[in-house]
Amino acid sequence: MREPFSSSAPPIVEIHRVTRQFGNKTALDDISLTVARGGVFGLIGGNGAGKTTLIKHILGLLKPQQGTVGVFGLDPVKEPVGTLGRIGYLSEDRDLPDWMRVGELMRYTQAFFPNWDEKYAEELRAAFDLDANARVKNLSRGQRARAGLLVALAHRPELLVLDEPSSGLDPVVRRDILGAIIRTIADEGRTVLFSSHLLDEVERVADRVAIIHQGRILLTASMEEIKVQHRRLTLRFDQSVEQPPFLVGTLCTEGKGAEWTYFCSGESLQLRNAAEALGATVVDDAGLTLDEIFVSRIQG
């Protein structure tokens, strides 16, 4: 997987203090987020966290009630022609026209994108094992996802936006989609932004990650930084305690008696020194999976 472009390159997406309410529900709460050009950016959060609402703002489908959204340096609501033609998009709903055949879907979509690559589209159709004569309404859920990904990729977009691309799909199809994402960013300048609640998949392919919870961004950093800065320490104290002693950087804890496990934000040496200052013995010190980091953050 390629390294993202340097931070000196203009960002492809800039979101500044965006708020969106639906009635009494706050879907996005003063969110700011920057997506650098190049590489894969993973947006993770539970159902109802605000992922799809945020993506709709990037696509210009929703106008911010407060704040600003910039894509390629443009306002996607005011300048849809300048933005949408450079974006490939696969929605969680796989909202494709049921009455079309796969070949018709390809030709129909091609009309909207001057940069459509017919050869590449046909390569994707073959790789995804899609029959050009099959009607969309007769495709399985996995086949619909592949067809949607095909038309999102075939014009070689600068920005590929995927909203829960693997939701409800079997592992084989998930691997196909992940492979296509990685191939997409192999071309210089391509960027992938995808939301998912399947954190093992995000951990495999993302260069940077943002955690969104209840409409707020809890954390955004490179995958490497996130993994280095989160640890799980199991500590043993001389005596049993009802509540674990405070340890700097703690996000949440579990355990009982004299042995407690701390899920922490911080570097290993710093945390071990802090634990020893409490008079505790470090029984175990290990890194966290992205899933464990996510759970610790939303519980903290």
C-alpha positions as semicolon CSV with decimal commas, in nm:
position;residue;x (nm);y (nm);z (nm)
1;M;0,000;0,000;0,000
2;R;0,132;0,343;-0,094
3;E;0,217;0,618;0,148
4;P;-0,022;0,916;0,132
5;F;0,101;1,237;-0,023
6;S;0,300;1,473;0,197
7;S;0,113;1,709;0,425
8;S;0,226;1,998;0,204
9;A;-0,012;1,888;-0,074
10;P;-0,352;2,060;-0,062
11;P;-0,609;1,841;0,120
12;I;-0,877;1,680;-0,092
13;V;-1,150;1,730;0,171
14;E;-1,172;2,007;0,432
15;I;-1,458;2,011;0,680
16;H;-1,465;2,298;0,929
17;R;-1,699;2,312;1,231
18;V;-1,995;2,150;1,056
19;T;-2,317;2,097;1,249
20;R;-2,629;1,919;1,124
21;Q;-2,952;1,857;1,310
22;F;-3,258;1,658;1,209
23;G;-3,537;1,782;1,432
24;N;-3,416;1,740;1,790
25;K;-3,137;1,498;1,692
26;T;-2,786;1,631;1,641
27;A;-2,629;1,415;1,370
28;L;-2,306;1,616;1,342
29;D;-2,181;1,826;1,630
30;D;-1,923;2,091;1,537
31;I;-1,711;1,849;1,331
32;S;-1,379;1,945;1,173
33;L;-1,190;1,697;0,957
34;T;-0,920;1,706;0,689
35;V;-0,858;1,427;0,437
36;A;-0,514;1,450;0,276
37;R;-0,464;1,375;-0,092
38;G;-0,355;1,018;-0,161
39;G;-0,400;0,700;0,041
40;V;-0,692;0,548;0,229
41;F;-0,887;0,730;0,500
42;G;-1,110;0,517;0,724
43;L;-1,411;0,669;0,901
44;I;-1,526;0,439;1,179
45;G;-1,821;0,452;1,414
46;G;-2,128;0,261;1,521
47;N;-2,471;0,281;1,362
48;G;-2,611;0,632;1,397
49;A;-2,269;0,783;1,474
50;G;-2,294;1,030;1,185
51;K;-2,082;0,859;0,918
52;T;-2,339;0,865;0,637
53;T;-2,450;1,220;0,722
54;L;-2,089;1,336;0,699
55;I;-2,045;1,163;0,363
56;K;-2,361;1,327;0,227
57;H;-2,212;1,666;0,311
58;I;-1,894;1,575;0,121
59;L;-2,104;1,475;-0,181
60;G;-2,305;1,798;-0,164
61;L;-2,628;1,609;-0,091
62;L;-2,667;1,804;0,233
63;K;-2,582;2,168;0,301
64;P;-2,416;2,245;0,636
65;Q;-2,644;2,429;0,879
66;Q;-2,326;2,564;1,033
67;G;-1,966;2,545;0,913
68;T;-1,812;2,479;0,572
69;V;-1,726;2,183;0,348
70;G;-1,461;2,196;0,076
71;V;-1,386;1,922;-0,177
72;F;-1,102;1,985;-0,425
73;G;-1,113;2,339;-0,286
74;L;-1,476;2,380;-0,400
75;D;-1,812;2,396;-0,225
76;P;-1,985;2,070;-0,334
77;V;-2,332;2,223;-0,290
78;K;-2,263;2,534;-0,499
79;E;-2,035;2,367;-0,754
80;P;-2,159;2,009;-0,802
81;V;-2,032;1,986;-1,160
82;G;-1,678;2,064;-1,049
83;T;-1,684;1,806;-0,770
84;L;-1,911;1,511;-0,850
85;G;-1,744;1,435;-1,182
86;R;-1,421;1,372;-0,991
87;I;-1,578;1,148;-0,722
88;G;-1,669;0,781;-0,735
89;Y;-1,936;0,679;-0,483
90;L;-2,078;0,352;-0,356
91;S;-2,366;0,387;-0,110
92;E;-2,456;0,140;0,161
93;D;-2,799;0,101;-0,004
94;R;-2,653;-0,012;-0,340
95;D;-2,918;0,208;-0,505
96;L;-2,882;0,090;-0,866
97;P;-3,163;0,092;-1,128
98;D;-3,322;-0,254;-1,108
99;W;-3,457;-0,252;-1,462
100;M;-3,116;-0,220;-1,627
101;R;-2,880;-0,495;-1,732
102;V;-2,520;-0,473;-1,610
103;G;-2,396;-0,369;-1,955
104;E;-2,665;-0,102;-1,978
105;L;-2,570;0,027;-1,634
106;M;-2,212;0,064;-1,750
107;R;-2,308;0,252;-2,068
108;Y;-2,557;0,470;-1,879
109;T;-2,300;0,569;-1,615
110;Q;-2,033;0,629;-1,879
111;A;-2,240;0,915;-2,023
112;F;-2,189;1,118;-1,704
113;F;-1,811;1,081;-1,686
114;P;-1,585;1,205;-1,970
115;N;-1,291;1,018;-1,814
116;W;-1,467;0,680;-1,821
117;D;-1,215;0,407;-1,909
118;E;-1,397;0,142;-2,116
119;K;-1,109;-0,105;-2,104
120;Y;-1,075;-0,071;-1,727
121;A;-1,453;-0,105;-1,683
122;E;-1,451;-0,430;-1,878
123;E;-1,155;-0,555;-1,674
124;L;-1,348;-0,484;-1,355
125;R;-1,661;-0,656;-1,489
126;A;-1,458;-0,968;-1,562
127;A;-1,271;-0,953;-1,231
128;F;-1,599;-0,916;-1,041
129;D;-1,754;-1,204;-1,241
130;L;-2,054;-0,998;-1,354
131;D;-2,262;-1,105;-1,654
132;A;-2,318;-0,803;-1,881
133;N;-2,664;-0,938;-1,970
134;A;-2,778;-0,997;-1,611
135;R;-3,048;-0,764;-1,482
136;V;-2,960;-0,564;-1,174
137;K;-3,280;-0,676;-0,999
138;N;-3,166;-1,038;-1,025
139;L;-2,820;-0,978;-0,877
140;S;-2,735;-1,104;-0,531
141;R;-2,641;-0,853;-0,261
142;G;-2,275;-0,924;-0,323
143;Q;-2,311;-0,888;-0,699
144;R;-2,494;-0,556;-0,655
145;A;-2,204;-0,431;-0,443
146;R;-1,960;-0,536;-0,713
147;A;-2,166;-0,366;-0,984
148;G;-2,184;-0,048;-0,776
149;L;-1,811;-0,056;-0,718
150;L;-1,748;-0,108;-1,090
151;V;-1,933;0,207;-1,193
152;A;-1,772;0,400;-0,905
153;L;-1,421;0,300;-1,015
154;A;-1,435;0,293;-1,395
155;H;-1,385;0,667;-1,448
156;R;-1,075;0,651;-1,226
157;P;-1,198;0,914;-0,979
158;E;-0,963;1,136;-0,783
159;L;-1,171;1,060;-0,474
160;L;-1,349;0,730;-0,414
161;V;-1,614;0,746;-0,139
162;L;-1,745;0,417;-0,002
163;D;-2,020;0,407;0,262
164;E;-2,012;0,072;0,443
165;P;-1,890;-0,107;0,128
166;S;-1,877;-0,450;0,293
167;S;-2,195;-0,434;0,502
168;G;-2,372;-0,770;0,501
169;L;-2,137;-0,926;0,247
170;D;-1,963;-1,261;0,270
171;P;-1,585;-1,271;0,331
172;V;-1,497;-1,354;-0,031
173;V;-1,682;-1,047;-0,162
174;R;-1,529;-0,835;0,113
175;R;-1,180;-0,939;-0,001
176;D;-1,270;-0,848;-0,361
177;I;-1,382;-0,500;-0,255
178;L;-1,075;-0,444;-0,040
179;G;-0,853;-0,555;-0,327
180;A;-1,023;-0,304;-0,556
181;I;-0,970;-0,025;-0,302
182;I;-0,600;-0,099;-0,281
183;R;-0,567;-0,117;-0,662
184;T;-0,747;0,217;-0,688
185;I;-0,492;0,402;-0,473
186;A;-0,202;0,250;-0,667
187;D;-0,253;0,522;-0,930
188;E;-0,079;0,837;-0,821
189;G;-0,309;1,092;-0,664
190;R;-0,605;0,867;-0,591
191;T;-0,774;0,897;-0,252
192;V;-1,019;0,661;-0,084
193;L;-1,255;0,768;0,194
194;F;-1,460;0,485;0,334
195;S;-1,682;0,435;0,634
196;S;-1,716;0,102;0,806
197;H;-1,807;-0,061;1,134
198;L;-1,590;-0,364;1,038
199;L;-1,277;-0,247;1,213
200;D;-1,053;-0,540;1,118
201;E;-1,104;-0,439;0,755
202;V;-1,022;-0,074;0,826
203;E;-0,710;-0,179;1,014
204;R;-0,585;-0,376;0,713
205;V;-0,616;-0,103;0,450
206;A;-0,640;0,246;0,605
207;D;-0,348;0,489;0,622
208;R;-0,541;0,731;0,845
209;V;-0,845;0,684;1,065
210;A;-1,107;0,905;1,227
211;I;-1,333;0,776;1,504
212;I;-1,679;0,934;1,507
213;H;-1,924;0,884;1,794
214;Q;-2,255;1,059;1,855
215;G;-2,178;1,315;1,588
216;R;-1,835;1,410;1,721
217;I;-1,482;1,323;1,607
218;L;-1,309;1,155;1,903
219;L;-0,975;1,093;1,736
220;T;-0,806;1,131;1,399
221;A;-0,450;1,017;1,324
222;S;-0,245;0,787;1,108
223;M;-0,296;0,416;1,168
224;E;0,065;0,389;1,281
225;E;0,025;0,670;1,534
226;I;-0,297;0,522;1,669
227;K;-0,141;0,179;1,718
228;V;0,172;0,319;1,886
229;Q;-0,023;0,552;2,115
230;H;-0,262;0,292;2,262
231;R;-0,165;0,014;2,502
232;R;-0,321;-0,247;2,727
233;L;-0,151;-0,284;3,064
234;T;-0,243;-0,545;3,323
235;L;-0,126;-0,437;3,668
236;R;-0,104;-0,631;3,994
237;F;-0,123;-0,442;4,321
238;D;-0,006;-0,555;4,665
239;Q;-0,362;-0,548;4,799
240;S;-0,712;-0,588;4,658
241;V;-0,890;-0,263;4,575
242;E;-1,256;-0,191;4,497
243;Q;-1,164;0,068;4,233
244;P;-0,844;0,073;4,026
245;P;-0,596;0,350;4,116
246;F;-0,576;0,635;3,867
247;L;-0,320;0,585;3,590
248;V;-0,242;0,872;3,354
249;G;-0,383;0,818;3,003
250;T;-0,644;0,563;3,110
251;L;-0,946;0,534;2,881
252;C;-1,122;0,248;3,061
253;T;-1,046;-0,040;3,295
254;E;-1,162;-0,389;3,377
255;G;-1,074;-0,638;3,648
256;K;-1,117;-0,689;4,022
257;G;-0,926;-0,740;4,342
258;A;-0,553;-0,693;4,309
259;E;-0,533;-0,730;3,929
260;W;-0,667;-0,471;3,685
261;T;-0,634;-0,418;3,311
262;Y;-0,598;-0,060;3,186
263;F;-0,674;0,043;2,828
264;C;-0,462;0,352;2,781
265;S;-0,358;0,631;2,549
266;G;0,016;0,681;2,571
267;E;0,353;0,525;2,493
268;S;0,462;0,203;2,660
269;L;0,758;0,340;2,858
270;Q;0,561;0,637;2,989
271;L;0,276;0,413;3,102
272;R;0,504;0,154;3,263
273;N;0,685;0,425;3,459
274;A;0,351;0,565;3,578
275;A;0,236;0,217;3,682
276;E;0,554;0,152;3,877
277;A;0,510;0,488;4,052
278;L;0,179;0,351;4,182
279;G;0,363;0,054;4,331
280;A;0,210;-0,187;4,078
281;T;0,372;-0,477;3,898
282;V;0,323;-0,477;3,521
283;V;0,196;-0,828;3,443
284;D;0,130;-0,764;3,074
285;D;0,195;-0,481;2,827
286;A;0,055;-0,516;2,474
287;G;-0,070;-0,316;2,181
288;L;-0,440;-0,285;2,103
289;T;-0,634;-0,379;1,795
290;L;-0,831;-0,102;1,628
291;D;-1,148;-0,263;1,761
292;E;-1,017;-0,242;2,119
293;I;-0,907;0,118;2,065
294;F;-1,250;0,211;1,930
295;V;-1,436;0,047;2,223
296;S;-1,200;0,209;2,475
297;R;-1,250;0,551;2,320
298;I;-1,629;0,543;2,312
299;Q;-1,645;0,405;2,666
300;G;-1,396;0,657;2,801
